mmCIF file of C-alpha atoms and ligand atoms in Angstrom:
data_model
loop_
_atom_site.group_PDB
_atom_site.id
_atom_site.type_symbol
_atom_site.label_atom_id
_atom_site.label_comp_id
_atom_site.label_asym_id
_atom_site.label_seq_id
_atom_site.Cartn_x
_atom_site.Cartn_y
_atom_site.Cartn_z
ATOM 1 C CA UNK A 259 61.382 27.371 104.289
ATOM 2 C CA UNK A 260 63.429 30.030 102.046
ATOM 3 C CA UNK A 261 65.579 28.009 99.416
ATOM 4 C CA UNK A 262 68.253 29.633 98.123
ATOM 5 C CA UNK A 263 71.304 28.961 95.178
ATOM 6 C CA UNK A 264 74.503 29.768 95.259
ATOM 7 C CA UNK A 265 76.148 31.100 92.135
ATOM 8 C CA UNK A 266 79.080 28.596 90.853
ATOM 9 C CA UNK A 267 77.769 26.525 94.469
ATOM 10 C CA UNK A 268 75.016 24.308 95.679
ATOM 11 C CA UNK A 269 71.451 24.904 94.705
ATOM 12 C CA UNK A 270 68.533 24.390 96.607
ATOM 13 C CA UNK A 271 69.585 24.890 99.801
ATOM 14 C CA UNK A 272 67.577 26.087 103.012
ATOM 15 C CA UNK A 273 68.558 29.923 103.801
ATOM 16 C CA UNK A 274 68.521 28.657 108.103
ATOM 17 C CA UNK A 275 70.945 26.069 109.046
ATOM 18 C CA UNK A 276 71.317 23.569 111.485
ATOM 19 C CA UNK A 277 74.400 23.782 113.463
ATOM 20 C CA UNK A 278 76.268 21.386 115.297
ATOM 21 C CA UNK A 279 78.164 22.828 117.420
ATOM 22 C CA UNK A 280 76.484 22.365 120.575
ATOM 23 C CA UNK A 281 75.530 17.883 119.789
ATOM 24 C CA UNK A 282 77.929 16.823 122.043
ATOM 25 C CA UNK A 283 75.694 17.453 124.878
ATOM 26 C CA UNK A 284 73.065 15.305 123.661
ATOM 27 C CA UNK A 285 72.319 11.109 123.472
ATOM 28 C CA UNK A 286 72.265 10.012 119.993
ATOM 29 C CA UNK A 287 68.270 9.792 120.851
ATOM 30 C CA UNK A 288 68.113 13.485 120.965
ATOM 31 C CA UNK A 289 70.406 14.491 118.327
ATOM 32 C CA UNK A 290 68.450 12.415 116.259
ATOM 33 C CA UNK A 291 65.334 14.537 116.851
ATOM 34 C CA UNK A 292 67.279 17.715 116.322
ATOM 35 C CA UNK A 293 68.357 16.482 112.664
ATOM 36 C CA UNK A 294 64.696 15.591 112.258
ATOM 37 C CA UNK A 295 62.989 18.105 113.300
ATOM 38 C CA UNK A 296 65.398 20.778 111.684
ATOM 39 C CA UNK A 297 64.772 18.506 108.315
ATOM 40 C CA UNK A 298 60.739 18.758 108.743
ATOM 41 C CA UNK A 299 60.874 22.127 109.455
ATOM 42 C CA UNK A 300 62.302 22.530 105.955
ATOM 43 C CA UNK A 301 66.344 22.697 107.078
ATOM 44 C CA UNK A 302 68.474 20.559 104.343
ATOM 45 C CA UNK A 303 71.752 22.002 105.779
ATOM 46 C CA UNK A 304 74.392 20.979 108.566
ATOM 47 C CA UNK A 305 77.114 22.550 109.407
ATOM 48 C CA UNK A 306 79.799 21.084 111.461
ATOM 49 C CA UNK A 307 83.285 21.812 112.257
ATOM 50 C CA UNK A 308 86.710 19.492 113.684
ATOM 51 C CA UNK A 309 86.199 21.485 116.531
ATOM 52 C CA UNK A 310 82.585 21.058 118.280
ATOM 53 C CA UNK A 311 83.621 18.760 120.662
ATOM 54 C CA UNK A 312 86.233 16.780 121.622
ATOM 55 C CA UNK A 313 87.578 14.763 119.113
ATOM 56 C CA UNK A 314 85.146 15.767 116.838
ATOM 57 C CA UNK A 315 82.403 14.371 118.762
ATOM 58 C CA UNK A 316 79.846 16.595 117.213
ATOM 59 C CA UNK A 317 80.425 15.068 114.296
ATOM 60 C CA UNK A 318 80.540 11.494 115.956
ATOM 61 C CA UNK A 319 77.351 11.937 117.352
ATOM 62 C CA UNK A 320 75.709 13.214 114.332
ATOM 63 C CA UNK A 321 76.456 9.754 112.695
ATOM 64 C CA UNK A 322 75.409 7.780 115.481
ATOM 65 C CA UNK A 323 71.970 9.450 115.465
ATOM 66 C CA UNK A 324 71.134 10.093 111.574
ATOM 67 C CA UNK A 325 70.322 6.295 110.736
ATOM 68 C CA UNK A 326 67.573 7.032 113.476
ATOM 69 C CA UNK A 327 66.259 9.903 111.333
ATOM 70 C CA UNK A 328 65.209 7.855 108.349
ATOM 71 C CA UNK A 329 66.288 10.910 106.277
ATOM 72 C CA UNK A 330 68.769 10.012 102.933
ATOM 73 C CA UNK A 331 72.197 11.318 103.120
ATOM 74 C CA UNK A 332 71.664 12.794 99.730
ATOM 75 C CA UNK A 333 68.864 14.852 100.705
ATOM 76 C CA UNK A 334 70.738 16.841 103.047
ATOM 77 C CA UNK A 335 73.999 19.166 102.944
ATOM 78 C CA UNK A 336 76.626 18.499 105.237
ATOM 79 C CA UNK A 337 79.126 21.541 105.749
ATOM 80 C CA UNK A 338 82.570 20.761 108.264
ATOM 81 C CA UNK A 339 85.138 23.355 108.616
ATOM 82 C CA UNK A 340 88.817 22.675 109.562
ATOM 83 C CA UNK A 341 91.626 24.553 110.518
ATOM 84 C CA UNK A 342 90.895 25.619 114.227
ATOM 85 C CA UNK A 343 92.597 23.335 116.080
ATOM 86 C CA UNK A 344 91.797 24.247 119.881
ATOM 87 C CA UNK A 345 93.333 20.779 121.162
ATOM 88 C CA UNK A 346 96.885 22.318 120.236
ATOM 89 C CA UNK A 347 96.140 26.459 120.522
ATOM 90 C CA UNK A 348 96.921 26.894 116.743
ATOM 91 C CA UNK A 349 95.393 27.471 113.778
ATOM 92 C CA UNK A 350 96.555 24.879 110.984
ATOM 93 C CA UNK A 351 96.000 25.575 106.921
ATOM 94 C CA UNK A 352 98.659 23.763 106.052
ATOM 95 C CA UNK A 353 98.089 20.523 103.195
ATOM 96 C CA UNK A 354 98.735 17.926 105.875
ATOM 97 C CA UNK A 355 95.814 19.017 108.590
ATOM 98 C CA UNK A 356 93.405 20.172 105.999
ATOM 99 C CA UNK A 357 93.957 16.507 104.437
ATOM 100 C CA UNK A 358 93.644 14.915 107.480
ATOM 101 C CA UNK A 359 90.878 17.018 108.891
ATOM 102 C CA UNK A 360 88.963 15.990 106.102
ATOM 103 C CA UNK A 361 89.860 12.407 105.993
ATOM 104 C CA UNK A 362 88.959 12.454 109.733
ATOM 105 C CA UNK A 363 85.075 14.202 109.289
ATOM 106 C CA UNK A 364 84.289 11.896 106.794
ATOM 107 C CA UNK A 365 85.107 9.413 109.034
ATOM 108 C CA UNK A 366 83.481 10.575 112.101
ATOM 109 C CA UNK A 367 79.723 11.391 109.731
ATOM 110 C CA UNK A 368 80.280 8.076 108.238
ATOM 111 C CA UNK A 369 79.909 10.130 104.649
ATOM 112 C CA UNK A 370 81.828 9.708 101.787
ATOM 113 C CA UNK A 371 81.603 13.354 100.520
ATOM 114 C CA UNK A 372 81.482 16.567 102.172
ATOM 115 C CA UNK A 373 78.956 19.030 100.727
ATOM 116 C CA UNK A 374 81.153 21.782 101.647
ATOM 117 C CA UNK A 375 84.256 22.699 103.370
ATOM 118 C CA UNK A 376 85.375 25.460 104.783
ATOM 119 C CA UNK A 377 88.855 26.863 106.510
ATOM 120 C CA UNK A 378 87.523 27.844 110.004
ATOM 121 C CA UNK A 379 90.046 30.779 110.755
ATOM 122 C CA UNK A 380 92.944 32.245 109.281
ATOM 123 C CA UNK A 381 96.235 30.328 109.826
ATOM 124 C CA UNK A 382 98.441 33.474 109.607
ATOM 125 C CA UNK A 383 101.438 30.822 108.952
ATOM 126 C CA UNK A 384 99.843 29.422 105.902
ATOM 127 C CA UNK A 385 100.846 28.736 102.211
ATOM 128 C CA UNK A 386 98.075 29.648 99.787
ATOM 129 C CA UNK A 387 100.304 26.844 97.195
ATOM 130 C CA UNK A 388 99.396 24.336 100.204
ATOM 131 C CA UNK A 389 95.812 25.372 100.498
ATOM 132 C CA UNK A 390 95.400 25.020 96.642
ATOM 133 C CA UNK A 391 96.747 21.516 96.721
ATOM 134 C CA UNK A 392 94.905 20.366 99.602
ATOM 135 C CA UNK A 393 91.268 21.948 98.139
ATOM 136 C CA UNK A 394 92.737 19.936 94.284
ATOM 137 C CA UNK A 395 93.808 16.322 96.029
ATOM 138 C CA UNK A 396 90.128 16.770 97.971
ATOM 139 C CA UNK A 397 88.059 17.805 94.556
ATOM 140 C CA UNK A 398 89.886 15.725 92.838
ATOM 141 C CA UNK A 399 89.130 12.266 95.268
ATOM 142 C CA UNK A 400 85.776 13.585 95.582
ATOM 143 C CA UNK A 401 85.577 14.239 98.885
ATOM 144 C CA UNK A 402 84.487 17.926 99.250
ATOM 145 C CA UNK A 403 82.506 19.065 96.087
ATOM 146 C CA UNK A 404 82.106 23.389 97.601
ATOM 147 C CA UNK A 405 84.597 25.222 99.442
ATOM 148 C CA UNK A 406 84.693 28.322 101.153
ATOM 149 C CA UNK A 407 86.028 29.920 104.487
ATOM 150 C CA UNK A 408 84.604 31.517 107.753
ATOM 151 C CA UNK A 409 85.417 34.493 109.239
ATOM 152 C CA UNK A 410 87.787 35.861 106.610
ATOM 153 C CA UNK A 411 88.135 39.671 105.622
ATOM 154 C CA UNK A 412 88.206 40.336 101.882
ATOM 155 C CA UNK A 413 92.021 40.870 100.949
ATOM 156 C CA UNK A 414 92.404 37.198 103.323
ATOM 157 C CA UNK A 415 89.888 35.583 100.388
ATOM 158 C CA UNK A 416 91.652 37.896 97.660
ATOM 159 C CA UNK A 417 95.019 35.945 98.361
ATOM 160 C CA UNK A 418 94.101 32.616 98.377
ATOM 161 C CA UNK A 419 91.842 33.080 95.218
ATOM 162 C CA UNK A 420 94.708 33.877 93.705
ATOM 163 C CA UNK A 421 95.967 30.316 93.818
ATOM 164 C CA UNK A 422 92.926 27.974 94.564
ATOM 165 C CA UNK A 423 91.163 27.371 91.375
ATOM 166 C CA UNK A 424 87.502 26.383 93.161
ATOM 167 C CA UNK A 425 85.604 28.827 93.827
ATOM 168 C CA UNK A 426 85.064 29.948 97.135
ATOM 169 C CA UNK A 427 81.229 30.150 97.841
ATOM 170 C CA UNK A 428 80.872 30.914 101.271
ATOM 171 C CA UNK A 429 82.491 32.935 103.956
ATOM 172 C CA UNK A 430 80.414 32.246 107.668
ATOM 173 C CA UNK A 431 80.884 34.984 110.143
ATOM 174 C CA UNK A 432 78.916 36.476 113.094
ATOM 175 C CA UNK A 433 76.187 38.459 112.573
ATOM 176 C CA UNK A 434 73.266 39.244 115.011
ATOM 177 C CA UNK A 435 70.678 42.105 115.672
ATOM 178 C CA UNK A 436 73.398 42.407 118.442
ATOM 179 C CA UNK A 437 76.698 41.830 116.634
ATOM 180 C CA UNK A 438 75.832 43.576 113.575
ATOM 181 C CA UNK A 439 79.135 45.133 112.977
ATOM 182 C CA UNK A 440 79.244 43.851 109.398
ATOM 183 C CA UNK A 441 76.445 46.276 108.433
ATOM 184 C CA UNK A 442 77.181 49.390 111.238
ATOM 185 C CA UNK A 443 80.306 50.161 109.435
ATOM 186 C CA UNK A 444 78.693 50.433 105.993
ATOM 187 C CA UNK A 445 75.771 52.977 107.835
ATOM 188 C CA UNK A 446 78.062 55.122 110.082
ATOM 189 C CA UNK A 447 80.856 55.725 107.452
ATOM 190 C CA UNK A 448 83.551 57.981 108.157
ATOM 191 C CA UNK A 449 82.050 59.346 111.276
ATOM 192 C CA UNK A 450 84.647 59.849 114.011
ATOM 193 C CA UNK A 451 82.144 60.507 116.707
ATOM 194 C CA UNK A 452 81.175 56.764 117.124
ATOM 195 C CA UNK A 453 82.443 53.638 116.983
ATOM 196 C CA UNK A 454 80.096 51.691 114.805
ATOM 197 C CA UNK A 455 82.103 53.125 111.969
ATOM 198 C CA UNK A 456 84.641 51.146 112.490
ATOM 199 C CA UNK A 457 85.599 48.789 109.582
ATOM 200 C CA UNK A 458 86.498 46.018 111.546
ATOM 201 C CA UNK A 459 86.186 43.364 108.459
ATOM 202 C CA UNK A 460 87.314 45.561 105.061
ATOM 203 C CA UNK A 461 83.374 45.475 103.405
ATOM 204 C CA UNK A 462 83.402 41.907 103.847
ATOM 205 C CA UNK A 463 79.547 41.990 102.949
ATOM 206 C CA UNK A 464 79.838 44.196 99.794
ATOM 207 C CA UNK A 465 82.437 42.141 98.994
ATOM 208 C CA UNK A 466 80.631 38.990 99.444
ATOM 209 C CA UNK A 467 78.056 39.848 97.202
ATOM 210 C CA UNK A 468 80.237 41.162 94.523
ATOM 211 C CA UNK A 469 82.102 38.257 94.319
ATOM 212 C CA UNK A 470 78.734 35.638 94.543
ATOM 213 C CA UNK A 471 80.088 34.088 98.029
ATOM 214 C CA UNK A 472 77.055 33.772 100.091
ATOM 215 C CA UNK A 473 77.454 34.955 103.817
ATOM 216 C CA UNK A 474 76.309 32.108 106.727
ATOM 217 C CA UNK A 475 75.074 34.238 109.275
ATOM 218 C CA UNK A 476 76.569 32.457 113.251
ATOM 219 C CA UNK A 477 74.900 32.757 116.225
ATOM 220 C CA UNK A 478 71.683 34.657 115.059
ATOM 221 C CA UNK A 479 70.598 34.504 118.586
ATOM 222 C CA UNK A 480 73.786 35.237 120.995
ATOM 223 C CA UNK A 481 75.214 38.119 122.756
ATOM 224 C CA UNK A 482 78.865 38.747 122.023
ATOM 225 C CA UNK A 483 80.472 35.203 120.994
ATOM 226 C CA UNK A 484 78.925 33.214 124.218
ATOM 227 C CA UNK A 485 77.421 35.535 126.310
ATOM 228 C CA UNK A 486 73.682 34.161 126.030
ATOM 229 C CA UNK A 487 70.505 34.826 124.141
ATOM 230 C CA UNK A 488 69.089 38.749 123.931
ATOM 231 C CA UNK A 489 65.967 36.957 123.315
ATOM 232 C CA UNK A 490 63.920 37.242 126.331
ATOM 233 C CA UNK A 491 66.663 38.733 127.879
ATOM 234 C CA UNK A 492 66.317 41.657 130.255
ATOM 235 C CA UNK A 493 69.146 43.294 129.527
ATOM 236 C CA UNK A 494 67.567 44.298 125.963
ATOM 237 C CA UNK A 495 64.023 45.913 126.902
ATOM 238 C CA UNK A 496 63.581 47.961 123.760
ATOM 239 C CA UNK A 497 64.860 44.932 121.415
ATOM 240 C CA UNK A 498 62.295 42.711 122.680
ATOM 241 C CA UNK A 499 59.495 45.069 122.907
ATOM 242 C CA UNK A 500 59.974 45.793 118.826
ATOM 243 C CA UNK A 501 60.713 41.822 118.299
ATOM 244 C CA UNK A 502 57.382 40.745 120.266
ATOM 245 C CA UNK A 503 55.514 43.667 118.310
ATOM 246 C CA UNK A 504 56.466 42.125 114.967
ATOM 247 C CA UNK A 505 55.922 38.927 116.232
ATOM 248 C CA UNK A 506 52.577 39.459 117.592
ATOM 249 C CA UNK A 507 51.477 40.717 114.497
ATOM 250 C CA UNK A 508 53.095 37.916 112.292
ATOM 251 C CA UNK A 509 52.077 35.142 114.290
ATOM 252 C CA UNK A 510 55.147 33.977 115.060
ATOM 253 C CA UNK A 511 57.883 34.519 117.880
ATOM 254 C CA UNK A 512 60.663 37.075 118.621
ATOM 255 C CA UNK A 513 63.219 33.948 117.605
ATOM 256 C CA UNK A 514 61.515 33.858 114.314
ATOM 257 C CA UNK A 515 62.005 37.873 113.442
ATOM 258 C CA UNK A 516 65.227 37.793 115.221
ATOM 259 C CA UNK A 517 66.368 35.455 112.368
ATOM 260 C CA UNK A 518 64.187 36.812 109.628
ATOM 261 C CA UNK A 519 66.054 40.349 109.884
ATOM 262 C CA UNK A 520 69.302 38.618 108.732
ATOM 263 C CA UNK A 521 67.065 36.215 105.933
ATOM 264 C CA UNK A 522 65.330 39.690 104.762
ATOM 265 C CA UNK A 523 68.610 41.373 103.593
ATOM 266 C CA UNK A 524 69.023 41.109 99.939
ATOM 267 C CA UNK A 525 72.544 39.603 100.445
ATOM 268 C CA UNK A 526 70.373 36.433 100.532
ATOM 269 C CA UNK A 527 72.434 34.814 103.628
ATOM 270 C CA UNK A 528 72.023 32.062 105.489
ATOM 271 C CA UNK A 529 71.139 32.016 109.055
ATOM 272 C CA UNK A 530 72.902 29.042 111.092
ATOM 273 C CA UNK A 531 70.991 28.581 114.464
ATOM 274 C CA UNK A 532 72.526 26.503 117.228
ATOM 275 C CA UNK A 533 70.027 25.450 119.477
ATOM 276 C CA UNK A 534 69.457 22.027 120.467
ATOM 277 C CA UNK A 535 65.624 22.299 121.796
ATOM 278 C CA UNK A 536 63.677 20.853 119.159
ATOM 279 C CA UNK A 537 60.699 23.660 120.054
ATOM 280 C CA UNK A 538 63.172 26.409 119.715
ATOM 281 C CA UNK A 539 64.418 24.850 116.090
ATOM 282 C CA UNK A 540 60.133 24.991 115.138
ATOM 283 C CA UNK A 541 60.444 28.443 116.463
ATOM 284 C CA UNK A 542 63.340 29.911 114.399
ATOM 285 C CA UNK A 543 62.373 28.163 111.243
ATOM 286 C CA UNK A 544 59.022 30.444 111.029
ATOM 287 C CA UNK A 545 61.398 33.095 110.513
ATOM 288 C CA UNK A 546 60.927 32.115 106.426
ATOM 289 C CA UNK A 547 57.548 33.070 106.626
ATOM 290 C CA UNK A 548 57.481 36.336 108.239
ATOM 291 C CA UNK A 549 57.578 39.482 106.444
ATOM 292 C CA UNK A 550 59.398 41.995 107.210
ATOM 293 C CA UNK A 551 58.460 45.350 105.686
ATOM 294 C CA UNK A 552 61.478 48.278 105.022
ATOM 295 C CA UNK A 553 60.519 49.895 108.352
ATOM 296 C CA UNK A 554 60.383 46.905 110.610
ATOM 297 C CA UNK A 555 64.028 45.977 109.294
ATOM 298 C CA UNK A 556 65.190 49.555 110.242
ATOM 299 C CA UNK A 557 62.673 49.533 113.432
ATOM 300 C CA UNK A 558 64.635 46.711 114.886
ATOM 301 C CA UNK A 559 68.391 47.658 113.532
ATOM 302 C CA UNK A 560 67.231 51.179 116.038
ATOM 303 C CA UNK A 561 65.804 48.568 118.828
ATOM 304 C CA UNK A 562 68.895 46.874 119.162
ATOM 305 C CA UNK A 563 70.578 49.806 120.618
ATOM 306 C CA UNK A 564 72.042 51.797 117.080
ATOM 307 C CA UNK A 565 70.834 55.317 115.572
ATOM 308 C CA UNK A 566 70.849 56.957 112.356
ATOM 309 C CA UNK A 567 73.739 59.519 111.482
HETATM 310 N N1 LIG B 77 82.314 29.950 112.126
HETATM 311 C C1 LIG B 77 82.415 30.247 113.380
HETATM 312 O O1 LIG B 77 83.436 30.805 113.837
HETATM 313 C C2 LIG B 77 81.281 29.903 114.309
HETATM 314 C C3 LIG B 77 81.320 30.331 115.649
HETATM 315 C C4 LIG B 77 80.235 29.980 116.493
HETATM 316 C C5 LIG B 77 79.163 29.247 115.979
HETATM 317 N N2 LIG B 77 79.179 28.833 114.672
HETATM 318 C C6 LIG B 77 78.045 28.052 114.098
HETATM 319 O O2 LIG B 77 76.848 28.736 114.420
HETATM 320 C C7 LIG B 77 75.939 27.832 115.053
HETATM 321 C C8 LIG B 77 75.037 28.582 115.974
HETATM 322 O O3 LIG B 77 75.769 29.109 117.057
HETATM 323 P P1 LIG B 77 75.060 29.464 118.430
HETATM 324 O O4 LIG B 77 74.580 28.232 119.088
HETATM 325 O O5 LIG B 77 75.991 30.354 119.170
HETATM 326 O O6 LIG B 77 73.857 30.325 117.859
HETATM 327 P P2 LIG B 77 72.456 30.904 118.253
HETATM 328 O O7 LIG B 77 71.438 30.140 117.522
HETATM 329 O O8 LIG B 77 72.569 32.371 117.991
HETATM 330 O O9 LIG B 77 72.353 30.727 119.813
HETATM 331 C C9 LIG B 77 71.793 29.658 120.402
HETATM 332 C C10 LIG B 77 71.341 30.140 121.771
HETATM 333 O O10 LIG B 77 70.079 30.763 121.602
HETATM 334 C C11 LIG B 77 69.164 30.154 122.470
HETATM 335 N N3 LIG B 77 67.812 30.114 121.863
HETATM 336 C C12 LIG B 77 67.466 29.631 120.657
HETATM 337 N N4 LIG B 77 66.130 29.737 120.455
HETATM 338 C C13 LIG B 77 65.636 30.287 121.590
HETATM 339 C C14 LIG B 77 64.343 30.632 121.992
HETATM 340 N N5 LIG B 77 63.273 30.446 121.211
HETATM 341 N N6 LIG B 77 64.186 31.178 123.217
HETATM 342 C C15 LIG B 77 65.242 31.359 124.026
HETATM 343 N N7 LIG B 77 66.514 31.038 123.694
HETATM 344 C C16 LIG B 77 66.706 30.509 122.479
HETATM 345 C C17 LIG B 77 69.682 28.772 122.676
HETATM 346 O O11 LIG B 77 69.198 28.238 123.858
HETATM 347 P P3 LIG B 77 68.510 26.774 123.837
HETATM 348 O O12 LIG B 77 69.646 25.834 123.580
HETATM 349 O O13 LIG B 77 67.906 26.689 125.190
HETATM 350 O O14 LIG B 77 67.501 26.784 122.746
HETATM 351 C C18 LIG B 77 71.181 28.972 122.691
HETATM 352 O O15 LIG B 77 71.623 29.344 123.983
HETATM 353 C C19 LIG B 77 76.833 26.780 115.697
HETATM 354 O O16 LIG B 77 76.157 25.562 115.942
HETATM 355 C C20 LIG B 77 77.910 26.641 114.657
HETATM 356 O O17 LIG B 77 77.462 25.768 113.649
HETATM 357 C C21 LIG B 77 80.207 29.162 113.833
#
């Protein structure tokens, strides 16, 4: 496994993640092989959210099933994010909810810290004062010890660094072979004749690494936000042609360089896979051991449907 450290965050963690998001489906049996396998394929990171499942029942099931694991809870990282509150169509930053959310995922994981927490989506209602209370009373009780935020733009994290005094050390957003928006931009600049030079997220990757906040890649694997694997998938011939080349001569499969072209960009990301199949979770973890040469990162950027300008 790739181990990575963050600047002013955790050290020593595993560049692919296991996320939760999709637990609730399983018996505690099951998730309990997930966590395990994840952890003996060299994953030390979780990341959950107050959102997978109902009533943060990822979460619940994740603490019904780790006592079968045998692993230590302070061998492992566990990530939650709050503020995406589909039960009531809002998003909530506000003091009271991110105190509660907290409160209510250290309840659920039967944990008395959070490795990390991170605001889910922007409230456009919130109070950055609030925010930098709520992250101070959690510090402060020791309940989260890293915080950071998904899916945020740069002027979003600009604001509310402005008032919270931790630093923010990671910011998760999407970013595939087929959602690679956050590096088309950057490649097509300024050129009216196509849309993937659209800024849609203000150099949120430059950004990132100027500012040491390391990106957590979601949903590797998926088309659009739910729409399905490309792996295997029909509907992307020339993608999996180039992904089964590399694999074929790496040894490994087109999961594995799927996830090793985010791991091989020198923003030193994370990767946070979501599947529950404990063979697919062997499969993607290889992705730390394949090397991908200059040309096979650009090779597959072309498969996946882009040019050069
Ligand atoms: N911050 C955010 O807004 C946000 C949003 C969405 C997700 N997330 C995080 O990202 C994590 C991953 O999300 P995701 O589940 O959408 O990501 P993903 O890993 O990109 O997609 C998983 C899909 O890929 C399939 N897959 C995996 N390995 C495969 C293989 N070898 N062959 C064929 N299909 C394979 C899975 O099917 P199988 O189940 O059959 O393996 C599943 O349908 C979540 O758990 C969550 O922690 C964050």
């Amino acid at each position: 496994m790739k181990i990575i450290s963050v600047v002013n965050g955790p050290k020593n963690i595993s560049a692919i993640v296991q996320g939760c998001m999709r637990m609730p489906a399983l018996s505690k049996e099951d998730a309990a092989k997930v966590i395990r396998t994840a952890y003996d394929c060299g994953i030390n990171f979780y990341d959950h959210a107050t959102c997978y499942g109902e009533n943060g029942e990822a979460e619940t099931r994740f603490a019904e099933a780790f006592p079968l694991t045998g692993i230590k809870r302070e061998d492992i990282f566990i990530q939650s994010k709050c503020g995406l509150c589909f039960d009531r169509n809002e998003f909530d930053w506000t003091k009271e909810n991110i105190l509660q959310s907290v409160d209510d995922s250290l309840r659920r994981l039967n944990i008395e810290y959070l490795d990390a927490l991170l605001l889910h989506r922007p409230d456009v209602l919130y109070d950055p004062e609030d925010v930098a209370d709520a992250f101070n009373i959690l510090e402060h009780a020791g309940k989260v010890r890293h915080f950071g935020v998904s899916n945020l733009v740069p002027m979003q994290i600009e604001l509310l660094k402005k008032y919270v005094k931790q630093p923010l050390v990671f910011n998760q957003v999407q970013l595939s072979l087929e959602q690679s928006q956050l590096i088309d931009q950057a490649l097509y600049m300024n050129n009216k004749t196509t849309e993937f030079s659209v800024n849609r997220d203000g150099n949120a990757l430059d950004y990132c690494r100027l500012h040491d906040i390391t990106i957590q890649a979601w949903s590797p694997l998926q088309i659009g936000m739910f729409g399905g694997t490309f792996i295997d998938n029909p509907d992307f011939p020339e993608l999996n042609k180039a992904l089964e080349k590399i694999a074929e001569r790496e040894g490994a499969s087109k999961t594995a360089v799927a996830i090793a072209w985010i791991l091989r960009h020198p923003a030193k990301m994370q990767a946070i896979i979501g599947t529950m199949n404990p063979e697919h979770i062997k499969d993607a973890c290889k992705a730390a051991d394949v090397n991908l040469s200059h040309h096979d990162w650009y090779e597959l950027y072309l498969a996946a449907g882009k040019y050069l300008p």
